[in-house]
Amino acid sequence: HRSVHLRDPDGMSDGEAENGEAANAHDLFAWLSREVRELVSHVPRIHSPSPIGFLREHVASNRPAVITGAFDDWPAMERWSLDYLADAMGDAKISVNVTPDGRGDALLSTDGWTVSGLGDDEMRPVEVFVQPEERLMTLREFATTLQTPTADTDAHAHASRRSAVPYVSRQCGSLLEEFPSLVDDCADEIPFASEALGKPPDAVNLWIGDERSQTTFHRDHYENVYCVVRGKKVFHLLPPCDGRVLGFRRAPAARFEQQREDGEDGENRFVLALERPRREVAWSSATPASLRALARTNPRDAVIPIVVVVEAGEALYLPAMWYHHVEQRRDGGGEPAVAVNYWYDMSFDDRYAYARFAQEAHARFGGESHRMRR
């Protein structure tokens, strides 16, 4: 990657020669995307970084990295099968997020759905921002649900009639709050990251799920060190300046609820329960597939996510405010993906201000593709 720009006699740097001068750019937002991609064109793999090296090469430069050797000494690497986790947790109740399609926190068309919570004079929304249903169960019950084969449904059946997809994905400190008996198998911080950032993590979270669950494009205001213990995680990454392509839309917040229909033979069916009081959320409508399709139709402004596969025993450093979409895969023995992530509060400095400015400027003025749609 480029670390220094050398000026040529005409006043243009070597990087500007590749991307052109900003003053001559037909679309400044597309120019900015290309400029950033030249600086962060791939995600390197590094081994056991020193705190100062991690801070200088990745945190300060806002550059992701896959890290090896960061937690080889965790007992979890040998122990954490579903059976072990269930035995270790015993009868303790944990929070499990449940959806009919594996997508928690996502925009969803209400077509064909039962929508509850509407006011007397309130119009039915065309789209909602839907969150998962949260259920309390033991880890053994979660394991049984996860391992139960999904029943074959009619190919034409509505999504509301699908079987429940469980995912351990509660955030804001779930490892320490809900899984204290597992902490000795891993760690309550990542030492090189804590030393580099000058603070302990704000939250440590546990994730357990299979290939049915995914996380839609979003960003966090945390420096994230994401450690994969079992299976693998597939991250689709976009730098902060590329949020303009994610198709953000505002929609009322709702939550999945699974209910049993009337009658002895009534089946379970998911409905959409609107939040009260009403709350609107701006969320991304794009997927990795839709971005690839958009790049084919508009190659002059092709924004394709960087795909990073994080294997068991590896950690991803994901800088604050990078957009990410996450999928997961079981391991070769059929064990689900298991991961622990560490959120360190970001520094709200000029980087935060620049990202906010770029997002707001595109929303107000747009680029070439924005003008073409008007």
GROMACS .gro file of N, CA and C in nm, residues 18 39 69 72 91 96 107 111 114 183 193 221-222 257 269 281 315 323 354 356 362 368 374:
model
   69
   18GLU      N    1  -0.270   0.775  -1.073
   18GLU     CA    2  -0.349   0.654  -1.094
   18GLU      C    3  -0.499   0.685  -1.092
   39LEU      N    4  -0.529   0.276  -0.091
   39LEU     CA    5  -0.461   0.269   0.038
   39LEU      C    6  -0.491   0.140   0.111
   69GLY      N    7  -0.200  -1.631   1.603
   69GLY     CA    8  -0.120  -1.640   1.725
   69GLY      C    9  -0.167  -1.554   1.839
   72ASP      N   10  -0.367  -1.860   2.088
   72ASP     CA   11  -0.335  -2.003   2.077
   72ASP      C   12  -0.340  -2.075   2.210
   91ASP      N   13  -2.779  -2.551   3.399
   91ASP     CA   14  -2.918  -2.505   3.392
   91ASP      C   15  -2.930  -2.353   3.379
   96VAL      N   16  -3.109  -1.605   2.358
   96VAL     CA   17  -3.091  -1.657   2.222
   96VAL      C   18  -3.179  -1.574   2.128
  107LEU      N   19  -3.383  -0.474   0.719
  107LEU     CA   20  -3.505  -0.422   0.657
  107LEU      C   21  -3.584  -0.538   0.597
  111ASP      N   22  -4.502  -0.736   0.310
  111ASP     CA   23  -4.593  -0.807   0.220
  111ASP      C   24  -4.613  -0.951   0.267
  114THR      N   25  -4.828  -1.076   0.896
  114THR     CA   26  -4.918  -1.018   0.995
  114THR      C   27  -4.839  -0.915   1.075
  183VAL      N   28  -1.537  -1.796   3.102
  183VAL     CA   29  -1.434  -1.693   3.089
  183VAL      C   30  -1.295  -1.750   3.107
  193ALA      N   31  -0.400  -0.560   2.232
  193ALA     CA   32  -0.497  -0.457   2.194
  193ALA      C   33  -0.524  -0.362   2.311
  221HIS      N   34  -1.928   0.177   1.650
  221HIS     CA   35  -1.836   0.279   1.700
  221HIS      C   36  -1.741   0.217   1.802
  222TYR      N   37  -1.685   0.103   1.765
  222TYR     CA   38  -1.589   0.032   1.848
  222TYR      C   39  -1.475  -0.020   1.762
  257GLU      N   40  -4.201  -1.216   1.636
  257GLU     CA   41  -4.263  -1.292   1.744
  257GLU      C   42  -4.323  -1.417   1.684
  269ARG      N   43  -4.619  -1.960   1.384
  269ARG     CA   44  -4.602  -1.867   1.273
  269ARG      C   45  -4.543  -1.737   1.327
  281VAL      N   46  -3.575   0.367   1.229
  281VAL     CA   47  -3.434   0.333   1.220
  281VAL      C   48  -3.391   0.343   1.075
  315ALA      N   49  -0.799  -1.409   1.440
  315ALA     CA   50  -0.878  -1.294   1.485
  315ALA      C   51  -0.879  -1.189   1.375
  323TYR      N   52  -1.792  -0.066   0.762
  323TYR     CA   53  -1.915  -0.141   0.740
  323TYR      C   54  -1.881  -0.289   0.720
  354TYR      N   55  -1.485   1.322   0.974
  354TYR     CA   56  -1.474   1.307   0.829
  354TYR      C   57  -1.575   1.206   0.776
  356ARG      N   58  -1.864   1.119   0.911
  356ARG     CA   59  -1.997   1.178   0.919
  356ARG      C   60  -2.019   1.279   0.807
  362HIS      N   61  -2.294   1.315   0.079
  362HIS     CA   62  -2.352   1.232  -0.027
  362HIS      C   63  -2.504   1.231  -0.018
  368GLU      N   64  -2.258   1.091  -0.929
  368GLU     CA   65  -2.312   1.068  -1.064
  368GLU      C   66  -2.431   0.974  -1.060
  374ARG      N   67  -3.226   1.077  -1.027
  374ARG     CA   68  -3.321   1.187  -1.004
  374ARG      C   69  -3.401   1.220  -1.130
   0.00000   0.00000   0.00000
